[in-house]
């Protein structure tokens, strides 16, 4: 994923789990035409019946959700965004928090949440051709070469700074292979209660059915930042990377709010976390910053504008959070992992059973972002099976506002890029 090299777009579709509950939504979705904007990424909003059980009922609603605070940026164009307090987990404001969208390289946060602590930073690995097999054409690369020995720390710097899919694949092979790593990532997502996420690849590259949400990406960032290594890697601006022999070359972090690249002002107090881009996913970014003793998390997905728009919209939402966040009454919460005592999702109402494989529907247009789908039939499956799914995956792995309201209480920006977004 490089924001200078557009990739072949692939339609984002729902995972099998999410698709189970979409049958009831077909009449509503079928009444509207598919999105006409060529660059628009097809997306489906999960039903309130399911999403409301994860983080709170308001987060399951479409449109801007905010209480007790005013002054949200007026020109946001993102299809989904969320502002949360890192420590308390309170969601201060959101827009389509559970909308399913392609995540691009922000999915690498889940990869790190899953694999980071499995290897010591000083462990060394000599890369083989097999380690680099199967990397999708057009991927962002840090420059890993077969025959060179790297430390685990160097590989992780390649993942976080350059969004290197080559580094991801090497670490995945060290972890037992790509399939094993994908299974472990899905199990980790289930444990984190990131039920909007369906993992197809460990690197976030465009793949049919690979989706996540602003809510889930914020969960990944929050739990990743609790790890000292994760926090150190995502906040590193530059590093020396092996080139063979005793030679090295410098790599730079592609997070423009961290480095100030491409004319984007650095954001005071920014910690990280991860950016991403593909032609299918558009731009995605989850950022964290600390000011005045408070740390906020912001996720922005798929703004209309190119270049640096995703960073501009993130900065605007961080500014709002630091100015108005103390006045905001929470509209939801970032839930705790099941493995740490988090309460599992429970259905808010009994939903009709839907046939497996019910078709997913794309959003109706680039400006009509309301609720267009329903997944009520999946509630019981996801709620009752979360723990079992997590255990089974671990074993297998061996180990309401329409778009016009956004203009009234939310912003607009622009983004296109050049090798600073990855998948």
Short mmCIF file of C-alpha atoms in Angstrom, two decimals, residues 12 48 92 104 111 139 155-156 181 201-202 221 241 291 309 341 349:
data_model
loop_
_atom_site.label_atom_id
_atom_site.label_comp_id
_atom_site.label_asym_id
_atom_site.label_seq_id
_atom_site.Cartn_x
_atom_site.Cartn_y
_atom_site.Cartn_z
CA UNK A 12 -15.25 -4.61 0.12
CA UNK A 48 -28.17 -1.47 15.23
CA UNK A 92 -16.75 11.20 23.22
CA UNK A 104 -5.85 -0.88 4.64
CA UNK A 111 -1.19 -7.81 13.55
CA UNK A 139 2.48 -3.61 -1.72
CA UNK A 155 11.46 -5.99 11.23
CA UNK A 156 8.92 -4.27 13.49
CA UNK A 181 -1.20 -15.65 11.70
CA UNK A 201 -4.41 -11.07 5.23
CA UNK A 202 -2.01 -9.99 8.00
CA UNK A 221 -4.84 1.07 18.99
CA UNK A 241 17.55 -0.37 8.28
CA UNK A 291 -2.07 16.99 26.09
CA UNK A 309 -6.92 15.10 4.30
CA UNK A 341 -13.11 -9.89 32.07
CA UNK A 349 -33.83 -7.83 20.82
#
